[in-house]
Each structure stands twice: as C-alpha cells, then as structure tokens.
PDB file of C-alpha atoms and ligand atoms in Angstrom:
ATOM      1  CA  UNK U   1     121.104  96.539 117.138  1.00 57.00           C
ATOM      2  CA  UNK U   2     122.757  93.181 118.539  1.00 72.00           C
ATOM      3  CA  UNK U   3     121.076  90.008 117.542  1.00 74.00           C
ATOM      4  CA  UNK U   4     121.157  86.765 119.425  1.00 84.00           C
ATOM      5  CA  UNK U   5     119.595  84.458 117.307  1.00 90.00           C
ATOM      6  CA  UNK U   6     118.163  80.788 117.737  1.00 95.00           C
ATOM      7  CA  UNK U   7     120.009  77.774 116.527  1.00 97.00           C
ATOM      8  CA  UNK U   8     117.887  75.652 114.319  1.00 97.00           C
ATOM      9  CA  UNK U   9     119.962  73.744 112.208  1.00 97.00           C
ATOM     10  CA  UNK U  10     121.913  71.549 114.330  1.00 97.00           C
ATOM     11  CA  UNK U  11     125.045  73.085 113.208  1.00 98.00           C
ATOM     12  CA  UNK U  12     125.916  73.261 116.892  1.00 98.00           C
ATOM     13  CA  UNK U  13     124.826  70.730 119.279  1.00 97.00           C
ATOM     14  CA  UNK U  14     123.766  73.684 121.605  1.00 97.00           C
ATOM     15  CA  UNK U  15     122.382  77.314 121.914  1.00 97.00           C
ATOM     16  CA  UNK U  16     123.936  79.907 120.671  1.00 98.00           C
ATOM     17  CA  UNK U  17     124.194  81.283 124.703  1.00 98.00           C
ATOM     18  CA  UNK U  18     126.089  78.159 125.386  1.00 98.00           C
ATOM     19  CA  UNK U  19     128.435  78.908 121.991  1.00 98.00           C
ATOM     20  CA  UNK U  20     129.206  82.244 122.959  1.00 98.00           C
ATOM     21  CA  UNK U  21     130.211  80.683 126.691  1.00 98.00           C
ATOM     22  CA  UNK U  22     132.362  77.879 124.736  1.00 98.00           C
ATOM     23  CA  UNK U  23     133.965  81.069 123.198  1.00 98.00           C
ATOM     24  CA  UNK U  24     134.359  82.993 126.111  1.00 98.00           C
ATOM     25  CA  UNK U  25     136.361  80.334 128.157  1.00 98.00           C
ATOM     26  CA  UNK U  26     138.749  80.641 125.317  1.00 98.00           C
ATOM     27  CA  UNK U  27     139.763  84.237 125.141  1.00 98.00           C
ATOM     28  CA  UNK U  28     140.364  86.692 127.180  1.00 98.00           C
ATOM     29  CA  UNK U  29     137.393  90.093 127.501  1.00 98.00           C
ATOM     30  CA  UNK U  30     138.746  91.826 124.799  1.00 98.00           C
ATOM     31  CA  UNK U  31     139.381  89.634 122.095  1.00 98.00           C
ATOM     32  CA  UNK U  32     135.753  87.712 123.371  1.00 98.00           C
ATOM     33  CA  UNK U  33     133.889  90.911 122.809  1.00 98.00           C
ATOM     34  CA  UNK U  34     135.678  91.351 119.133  1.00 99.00           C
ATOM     35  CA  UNK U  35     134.195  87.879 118.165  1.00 98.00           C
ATOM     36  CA  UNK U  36     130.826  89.028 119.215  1.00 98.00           C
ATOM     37  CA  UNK U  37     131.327  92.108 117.233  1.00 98.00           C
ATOM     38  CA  UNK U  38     132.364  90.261 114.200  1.00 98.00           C
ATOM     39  CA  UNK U  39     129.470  87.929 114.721  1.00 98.00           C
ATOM     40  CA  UNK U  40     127.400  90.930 114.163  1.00 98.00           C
ATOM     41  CA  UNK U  41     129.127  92.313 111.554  1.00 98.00           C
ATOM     42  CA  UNK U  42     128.797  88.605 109.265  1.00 98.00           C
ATOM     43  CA  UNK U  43     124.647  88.693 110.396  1.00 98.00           C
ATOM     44  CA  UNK U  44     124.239  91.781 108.775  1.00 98.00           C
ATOM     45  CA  UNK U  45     126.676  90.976 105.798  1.00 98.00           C
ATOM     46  CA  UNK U  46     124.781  87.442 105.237  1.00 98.00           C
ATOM     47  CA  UNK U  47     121.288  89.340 105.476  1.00 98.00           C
ATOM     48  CA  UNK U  48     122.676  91.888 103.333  1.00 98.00           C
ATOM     49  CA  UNK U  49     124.133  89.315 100.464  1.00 98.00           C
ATOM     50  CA  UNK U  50     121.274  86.727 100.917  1.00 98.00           C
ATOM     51  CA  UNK U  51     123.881  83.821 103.070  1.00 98.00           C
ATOM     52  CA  UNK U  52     121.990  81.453 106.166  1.00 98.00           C
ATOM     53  CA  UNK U  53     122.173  83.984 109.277  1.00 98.00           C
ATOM     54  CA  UNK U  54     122.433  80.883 111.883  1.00 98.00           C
ATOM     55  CA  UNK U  55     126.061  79.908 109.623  1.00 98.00           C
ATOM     56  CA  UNK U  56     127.326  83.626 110.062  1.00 98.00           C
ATOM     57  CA  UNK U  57     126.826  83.985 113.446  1.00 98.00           C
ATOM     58  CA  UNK U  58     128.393  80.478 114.347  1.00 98.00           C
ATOM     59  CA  UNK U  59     131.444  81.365 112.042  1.00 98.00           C
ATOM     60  CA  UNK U  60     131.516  84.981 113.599  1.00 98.00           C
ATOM     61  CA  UNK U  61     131.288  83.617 117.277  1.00 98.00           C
ATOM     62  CA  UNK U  62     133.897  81.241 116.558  1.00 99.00           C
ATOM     63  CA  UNK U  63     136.694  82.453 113.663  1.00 98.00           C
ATOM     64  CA  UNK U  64     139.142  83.187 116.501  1.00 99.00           C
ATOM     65  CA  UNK U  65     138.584  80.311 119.368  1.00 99.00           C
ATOM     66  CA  UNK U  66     141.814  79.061 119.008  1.00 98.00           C
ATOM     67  CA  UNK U  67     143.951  82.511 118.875  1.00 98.00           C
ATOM     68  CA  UNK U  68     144.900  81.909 122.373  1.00 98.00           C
ATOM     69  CA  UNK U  69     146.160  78.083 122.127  1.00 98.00           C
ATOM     70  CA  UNK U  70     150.039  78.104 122.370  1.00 98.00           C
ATOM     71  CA  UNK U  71     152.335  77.160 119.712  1.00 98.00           C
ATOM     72  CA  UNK U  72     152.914  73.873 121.409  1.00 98.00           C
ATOM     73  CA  UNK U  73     149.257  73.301 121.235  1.00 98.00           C
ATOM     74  CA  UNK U  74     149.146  74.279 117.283  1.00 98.00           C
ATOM     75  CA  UNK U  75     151.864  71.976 116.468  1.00 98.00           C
ATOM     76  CA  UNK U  76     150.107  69.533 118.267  1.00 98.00           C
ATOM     77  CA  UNK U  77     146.889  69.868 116.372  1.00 98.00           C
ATOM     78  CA  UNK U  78     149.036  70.026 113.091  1.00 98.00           C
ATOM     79  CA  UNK U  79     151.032  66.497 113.418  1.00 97.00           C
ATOM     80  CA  UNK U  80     147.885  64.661 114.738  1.00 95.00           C
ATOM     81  CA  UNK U  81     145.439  65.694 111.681  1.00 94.00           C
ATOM     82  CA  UNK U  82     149.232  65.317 109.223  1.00 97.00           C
ATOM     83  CA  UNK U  83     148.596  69.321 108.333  1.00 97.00           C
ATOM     84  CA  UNK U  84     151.008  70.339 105.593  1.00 97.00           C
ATOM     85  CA  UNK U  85     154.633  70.145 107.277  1.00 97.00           C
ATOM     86  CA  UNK U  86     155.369  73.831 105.798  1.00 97.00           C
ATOM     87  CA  UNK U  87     152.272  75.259 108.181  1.00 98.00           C
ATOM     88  CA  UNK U  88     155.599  74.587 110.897  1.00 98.00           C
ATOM     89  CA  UNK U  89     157.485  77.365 109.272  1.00 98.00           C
ATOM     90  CA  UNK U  90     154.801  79.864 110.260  1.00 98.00           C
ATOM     91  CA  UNK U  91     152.960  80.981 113.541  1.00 98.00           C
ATOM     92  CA  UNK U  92     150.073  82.096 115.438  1.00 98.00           C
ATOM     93  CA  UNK U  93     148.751  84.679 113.099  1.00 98.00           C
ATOM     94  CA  UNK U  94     148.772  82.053 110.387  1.00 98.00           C
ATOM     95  CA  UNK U  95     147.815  78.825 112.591  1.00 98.00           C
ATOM     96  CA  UNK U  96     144.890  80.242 114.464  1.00 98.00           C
ATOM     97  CA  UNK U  97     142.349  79.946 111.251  1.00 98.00           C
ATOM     98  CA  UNK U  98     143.784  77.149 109.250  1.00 98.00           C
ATOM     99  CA  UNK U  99     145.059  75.015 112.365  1.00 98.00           C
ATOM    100  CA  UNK U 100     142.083  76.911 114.802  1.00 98.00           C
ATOM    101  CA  UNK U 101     139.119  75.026 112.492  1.00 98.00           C
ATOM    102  CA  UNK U 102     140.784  71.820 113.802  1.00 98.00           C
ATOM    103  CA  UNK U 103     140.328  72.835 117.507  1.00 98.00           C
ATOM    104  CA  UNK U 104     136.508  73.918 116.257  1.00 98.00           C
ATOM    105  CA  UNK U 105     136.137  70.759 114.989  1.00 98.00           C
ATOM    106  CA  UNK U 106     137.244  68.779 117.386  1.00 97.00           C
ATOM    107  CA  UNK U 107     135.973  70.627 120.448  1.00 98.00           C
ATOM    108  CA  UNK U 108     133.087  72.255 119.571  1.00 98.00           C
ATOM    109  CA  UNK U 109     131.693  69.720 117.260  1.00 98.00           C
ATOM    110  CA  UNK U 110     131.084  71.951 114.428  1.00 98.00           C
ATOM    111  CA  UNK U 111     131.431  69.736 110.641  1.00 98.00           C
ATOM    112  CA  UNK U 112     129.779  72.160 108.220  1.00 98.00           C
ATOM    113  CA  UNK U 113     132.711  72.272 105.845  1.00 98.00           C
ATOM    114  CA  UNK U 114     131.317  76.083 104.567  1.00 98.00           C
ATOM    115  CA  UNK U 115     131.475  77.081 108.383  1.00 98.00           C
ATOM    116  CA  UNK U 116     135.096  75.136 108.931  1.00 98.00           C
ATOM    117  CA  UNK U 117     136.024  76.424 105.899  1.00 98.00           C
ATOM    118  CA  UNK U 118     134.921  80.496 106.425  1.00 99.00           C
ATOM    119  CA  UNK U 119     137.140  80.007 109.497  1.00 99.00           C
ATOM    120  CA  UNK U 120     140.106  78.690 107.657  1.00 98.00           C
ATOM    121  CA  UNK U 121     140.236  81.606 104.933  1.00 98.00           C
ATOM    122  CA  UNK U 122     139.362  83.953 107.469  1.00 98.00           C
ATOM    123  CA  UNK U 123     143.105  85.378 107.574  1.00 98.00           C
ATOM    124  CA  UNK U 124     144.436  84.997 104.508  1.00 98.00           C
ATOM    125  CA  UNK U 125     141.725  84.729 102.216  1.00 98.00           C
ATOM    126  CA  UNK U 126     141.880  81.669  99.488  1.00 98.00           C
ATOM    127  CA  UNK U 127     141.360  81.157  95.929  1.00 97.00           C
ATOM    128  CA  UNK U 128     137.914  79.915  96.464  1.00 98.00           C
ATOM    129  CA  UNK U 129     136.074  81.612  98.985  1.00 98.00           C
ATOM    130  CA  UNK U 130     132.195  80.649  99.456  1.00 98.00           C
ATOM    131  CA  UNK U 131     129.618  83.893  99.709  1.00 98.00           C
ATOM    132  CA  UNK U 132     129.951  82.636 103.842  1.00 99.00           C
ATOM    133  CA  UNK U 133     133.849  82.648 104.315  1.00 99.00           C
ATOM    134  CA  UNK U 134     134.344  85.909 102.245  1.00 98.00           C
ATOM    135  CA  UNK U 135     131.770  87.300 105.007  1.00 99.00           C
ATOM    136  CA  UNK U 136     133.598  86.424 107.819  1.00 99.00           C
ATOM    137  CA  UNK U 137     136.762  87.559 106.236  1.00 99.00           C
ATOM    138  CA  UNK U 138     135.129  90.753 105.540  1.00 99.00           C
ATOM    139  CA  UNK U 139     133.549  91.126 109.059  1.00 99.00           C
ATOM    140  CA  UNK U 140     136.618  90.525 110.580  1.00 98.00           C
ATOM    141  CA  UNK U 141     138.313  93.522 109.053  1.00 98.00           C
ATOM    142  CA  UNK U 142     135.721  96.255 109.059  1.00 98.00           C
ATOM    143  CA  UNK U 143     133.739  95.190 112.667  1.00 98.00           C
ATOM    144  CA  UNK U 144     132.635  98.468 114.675  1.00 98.00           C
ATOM    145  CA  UNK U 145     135.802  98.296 116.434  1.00 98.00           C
ATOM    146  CA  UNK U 146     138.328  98.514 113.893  1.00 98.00           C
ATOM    147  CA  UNK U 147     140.152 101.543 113.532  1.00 98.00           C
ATOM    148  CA  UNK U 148     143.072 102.319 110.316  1.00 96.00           C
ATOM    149  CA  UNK U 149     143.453 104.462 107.677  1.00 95.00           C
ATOM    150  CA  UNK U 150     141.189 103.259 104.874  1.00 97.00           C
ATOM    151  CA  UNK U 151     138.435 101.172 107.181  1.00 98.00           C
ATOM    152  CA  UNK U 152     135.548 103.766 106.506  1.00 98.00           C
ATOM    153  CA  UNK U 153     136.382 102.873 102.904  1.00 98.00           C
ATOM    154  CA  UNK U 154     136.537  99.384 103.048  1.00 98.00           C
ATOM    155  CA  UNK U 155     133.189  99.678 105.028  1.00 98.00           C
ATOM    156  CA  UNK U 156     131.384 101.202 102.077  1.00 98.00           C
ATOM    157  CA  UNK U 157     132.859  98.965  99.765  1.00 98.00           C
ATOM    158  CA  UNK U 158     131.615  96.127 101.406  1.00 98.00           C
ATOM    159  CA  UNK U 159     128.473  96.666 102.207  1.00 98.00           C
ATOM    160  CA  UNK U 160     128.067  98.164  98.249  1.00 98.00           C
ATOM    161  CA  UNK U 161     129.539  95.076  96.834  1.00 98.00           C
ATOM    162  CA  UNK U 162     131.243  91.918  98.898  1.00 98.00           C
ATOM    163  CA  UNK U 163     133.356  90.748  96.280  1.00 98.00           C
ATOM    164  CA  UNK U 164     135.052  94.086  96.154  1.00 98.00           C
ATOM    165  CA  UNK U 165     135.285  94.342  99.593  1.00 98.00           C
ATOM    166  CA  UNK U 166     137.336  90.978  99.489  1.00 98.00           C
ATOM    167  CA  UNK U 167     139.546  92.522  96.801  1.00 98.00           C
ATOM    168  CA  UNK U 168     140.367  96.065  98.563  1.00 98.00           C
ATOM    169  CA  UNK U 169     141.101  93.872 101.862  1.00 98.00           C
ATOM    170  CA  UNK U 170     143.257  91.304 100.196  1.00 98.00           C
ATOM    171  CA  UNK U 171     144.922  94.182  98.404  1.00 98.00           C
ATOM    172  CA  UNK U 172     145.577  96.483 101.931  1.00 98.00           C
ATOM    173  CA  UNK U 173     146.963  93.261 103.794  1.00 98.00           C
ATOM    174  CA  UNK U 174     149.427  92.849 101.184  1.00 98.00           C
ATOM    175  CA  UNK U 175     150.775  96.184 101.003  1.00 98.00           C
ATOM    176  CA  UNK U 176     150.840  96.387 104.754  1.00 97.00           C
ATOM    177  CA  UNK U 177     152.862  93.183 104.960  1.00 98.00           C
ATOM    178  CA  UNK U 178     155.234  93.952 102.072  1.00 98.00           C
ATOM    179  CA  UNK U 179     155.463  97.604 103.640  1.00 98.00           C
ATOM    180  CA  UNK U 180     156.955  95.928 106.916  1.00 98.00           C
ATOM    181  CA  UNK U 181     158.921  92.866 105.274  1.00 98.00           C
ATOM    182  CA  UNK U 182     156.588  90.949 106.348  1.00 98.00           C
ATOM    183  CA  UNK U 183     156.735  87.166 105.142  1.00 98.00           C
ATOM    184  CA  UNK U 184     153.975  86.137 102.916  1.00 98.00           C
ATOM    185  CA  UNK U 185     151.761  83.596 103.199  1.00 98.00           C
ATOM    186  CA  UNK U 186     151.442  81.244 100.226  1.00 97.00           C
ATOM    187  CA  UNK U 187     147.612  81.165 100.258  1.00 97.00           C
ATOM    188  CA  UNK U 188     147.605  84.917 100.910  1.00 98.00           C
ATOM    189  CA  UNK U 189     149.579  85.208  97.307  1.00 98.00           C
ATOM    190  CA  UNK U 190     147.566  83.173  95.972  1.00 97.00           C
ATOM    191  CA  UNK U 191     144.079  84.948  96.562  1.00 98.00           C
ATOM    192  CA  UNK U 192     146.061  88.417  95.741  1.00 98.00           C
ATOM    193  CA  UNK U 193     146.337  86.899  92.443  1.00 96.00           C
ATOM    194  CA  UNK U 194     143.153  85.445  92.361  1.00 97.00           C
ATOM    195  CA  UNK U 195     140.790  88.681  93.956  1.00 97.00           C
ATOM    196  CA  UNK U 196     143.318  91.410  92.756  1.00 97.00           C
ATOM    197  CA  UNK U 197     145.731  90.990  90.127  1.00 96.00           C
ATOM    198  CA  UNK U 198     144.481  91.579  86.408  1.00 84.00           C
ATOM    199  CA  UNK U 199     144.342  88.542  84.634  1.00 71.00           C
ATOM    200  CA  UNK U 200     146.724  88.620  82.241  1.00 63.00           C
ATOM    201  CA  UNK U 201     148.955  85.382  82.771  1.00 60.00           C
ATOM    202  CA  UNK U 202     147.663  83.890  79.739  1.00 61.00           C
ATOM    203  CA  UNK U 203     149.359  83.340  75.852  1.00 60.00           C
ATOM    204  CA  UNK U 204     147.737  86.157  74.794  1.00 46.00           C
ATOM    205  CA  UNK U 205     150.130  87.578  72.247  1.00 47.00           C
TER     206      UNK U 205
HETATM  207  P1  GDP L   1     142.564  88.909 114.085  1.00 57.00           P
HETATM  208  O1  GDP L   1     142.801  87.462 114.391  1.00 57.00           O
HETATM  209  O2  GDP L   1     141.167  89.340 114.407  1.00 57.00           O
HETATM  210  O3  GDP L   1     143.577  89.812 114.747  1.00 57.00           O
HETATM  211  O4  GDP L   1     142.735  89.155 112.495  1.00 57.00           O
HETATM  212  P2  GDP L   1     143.329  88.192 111.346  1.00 57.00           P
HETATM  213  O5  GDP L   1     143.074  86.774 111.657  1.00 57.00           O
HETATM  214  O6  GDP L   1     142.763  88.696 110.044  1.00 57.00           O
HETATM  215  O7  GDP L   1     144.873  88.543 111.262  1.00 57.00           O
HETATM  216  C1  GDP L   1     145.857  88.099 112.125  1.00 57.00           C
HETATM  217  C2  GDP L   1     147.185  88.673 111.684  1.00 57.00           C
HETATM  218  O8  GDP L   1     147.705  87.957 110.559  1.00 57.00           O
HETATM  219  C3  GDP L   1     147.148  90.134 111.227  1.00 57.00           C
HETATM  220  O9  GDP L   1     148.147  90.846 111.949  1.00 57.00           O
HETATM  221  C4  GDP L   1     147.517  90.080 109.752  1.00 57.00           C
HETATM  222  O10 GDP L   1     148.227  91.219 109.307  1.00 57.00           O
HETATM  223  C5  GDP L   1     148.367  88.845 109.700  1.00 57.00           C
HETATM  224  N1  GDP L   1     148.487  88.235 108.360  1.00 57.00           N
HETATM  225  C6  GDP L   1     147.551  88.061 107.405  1.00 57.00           C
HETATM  226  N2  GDP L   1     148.057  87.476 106.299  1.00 57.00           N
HETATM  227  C7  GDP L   1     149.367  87.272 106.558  1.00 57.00           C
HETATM  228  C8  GDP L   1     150.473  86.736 105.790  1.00 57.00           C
HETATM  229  O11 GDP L   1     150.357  86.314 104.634  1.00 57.00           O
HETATM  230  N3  GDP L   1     151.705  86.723 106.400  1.00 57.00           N
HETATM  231  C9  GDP L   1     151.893  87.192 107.656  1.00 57.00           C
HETATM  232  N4  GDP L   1     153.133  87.147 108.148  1.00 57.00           N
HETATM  233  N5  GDP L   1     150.892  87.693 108.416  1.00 57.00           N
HETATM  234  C10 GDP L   1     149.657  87.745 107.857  1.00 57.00           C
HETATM  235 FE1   FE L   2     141.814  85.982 113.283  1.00 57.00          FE
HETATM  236 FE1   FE L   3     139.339  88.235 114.330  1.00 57.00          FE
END
C-alpha cells in the first residue's frame, strides 16, 4: 500500500505532489520511481521504529536528487560551500549524498539538519547515524526493487531490528567493494568500525 502523505511541518515549502515533481525533473523514470520506492520503504521503517513519517518520506523522495548532476556540477557545489578538498579525489557514487544535500539545500529549500543529514550518510553510512538517516540508508538497500544475494536477509533483519540492519549492510558493502578492489571511502571505514567491528581497540591487557 503506497502512501502519499500531507506535509505539515513546513519542512518543505510545498506539497509533497509538488516534491515528488521537484524530484522527477531531476532523474530520469527509472531512478524517479526507485526514490518513490525508497520513500515507501523509510514510511514504513519510521512507523515501524517510532521516527516522524513526514521526515522519511521527504528524505526518501529526495536521497538521490542530485545523482544525475555532472561532475562539473559536483565540483562546483564542492568549492562554493569549501567541502573537504579530498571529496575531489572521489566521484559520483560518493558526491551524490554528501555533495547532493548541498543541491537539496540550496534548491529545494530543505534545512532540517536530521533530513540533510539522512541524505548525506545515505551511501556510506557514518559514525553517528540518527534513528532517521539509518532509515533511509536502510530503505535504500532493501526497497521492493532490489534484487542480490542476501537482500531477503537483510529485509528481515531490518525490519526485526534497524540497528542490525545498518550493521549487516555496512558489513555487505564492504566486502563487495574489497571483493572488486574497490577504493574505500574514509567515512565508509569509519562506520565499518563503528556498526561492525568488535570493539576491542582499547588497552585492555
Ligand atoms: P543508489 O544511489 O541508490 O544506487 O545507492 P547508494 O547511494 O547506496 O550507492 C551508490 C554506489 O556507491 C553503490 O554502487 C555503492 O556500492 C557505492 N559505494 C558505497 N560506499 C562506497 C565506498 O566506500 N567506495 C566506493 N568506491 N563506492 C562506494
Ligand atoms: Fe544513492
Ligand atoms: Fe538510492
């Protein structure tokens, strides 16, 4: 069951028909209707683990706006808010959360930090990770739509219990990368240590 929900908070300066339009001029069919499907996926998540419903589908609707902006466009966004200058060394898949909030920000006129941030994260995951951003993190990965080896899993796992679901995904994306000599992302090391890793860095001899 889809839900279209009214905006009551002023989060956007708009209805949520004229968010999901903003949205839709940005991306192309497919990747549009995956944004509605993580939408979805975050409103049951947030009902499911007590977060405000009107903040998961705004950070749903918009976690990928600026997937589509070129690299020109990124680089752009990155000098004119003085981003950190080793964001430069990486690309799309990296810019289009941490660099994409700008364009949200700027555009759409979206300032709830917890949204901003939820969009940030929503890639690589971060040390701290509000109950909203490790939603859309988590409805990004196991939306209707997605389809690899382990999603059925991660589906149960989330829905059971969120924080696990944030450590089984942080956990897969770091295999998968390492698997295909992938670079990794600081921030995506960081929350493997953080979500994943047993704590055992401490003097504890
Ligand atoms: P999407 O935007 O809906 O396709 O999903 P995501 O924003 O979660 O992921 C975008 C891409 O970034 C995926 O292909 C991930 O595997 C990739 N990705 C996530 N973390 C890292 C990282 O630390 N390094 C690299 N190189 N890619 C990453
Ligand atoms: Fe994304
Ligand atoms: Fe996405």
């Amino acid at each position: 069951m889809s839900k279209a929900m009214r905006y009551q908070q002023h989060l956007y300066n708009g209805t949520r028909d004229e968010l999901v339009e903003a949205v839709h001029q940005q991306l192309r069919d497919k990747r549009f209707n995956h944004c509605l499907r993580v939408e979805q996926t975050a409103i049951q998540l947030a009902e499911e683990n007590g977060v405000d419903l009107e903040k998961a589908s705004i950070a749903g609707l918009v976690h990928d706006y600026a997937k589509e902006r070129s690299d020109e466009a990124f680089i752009g966004m990155i000098k004119k808010h003085q981003m950190d200058p080793d964001l430069l060394n990486w690309g799309n898949a990296i810019w289009h959360g941490i660099v994409g909030a700008e364009f949200i920000h700027d555009e759409l006129g979206i300032e709830d930090e917890d949204i901003l941030n939820a969009v940030r994260f929503h890639t690589t995951g971060a040390v701290e990770m509000s109950p909203l951003a490790q939603i859309v993190y988590m409805a990004d990965y196991i939306e209707p739509e997605r389809d690899f080896d382990g999603v059925d899993e991660a589906r149960r796992i989330t829905h059971k219990d969120l924080r696990a679901g944030v450590a089984f995904q942080t956990k897969h994306t770091m295999l998968y990368l390492a698997e295909k000599n992938a670079p990794i992302y600081p921030a995506t090391l960081l929350t493997f240590n953080r979500w994943v890793a047993q704590k055992q860095m401490k003097y504890n001899y």
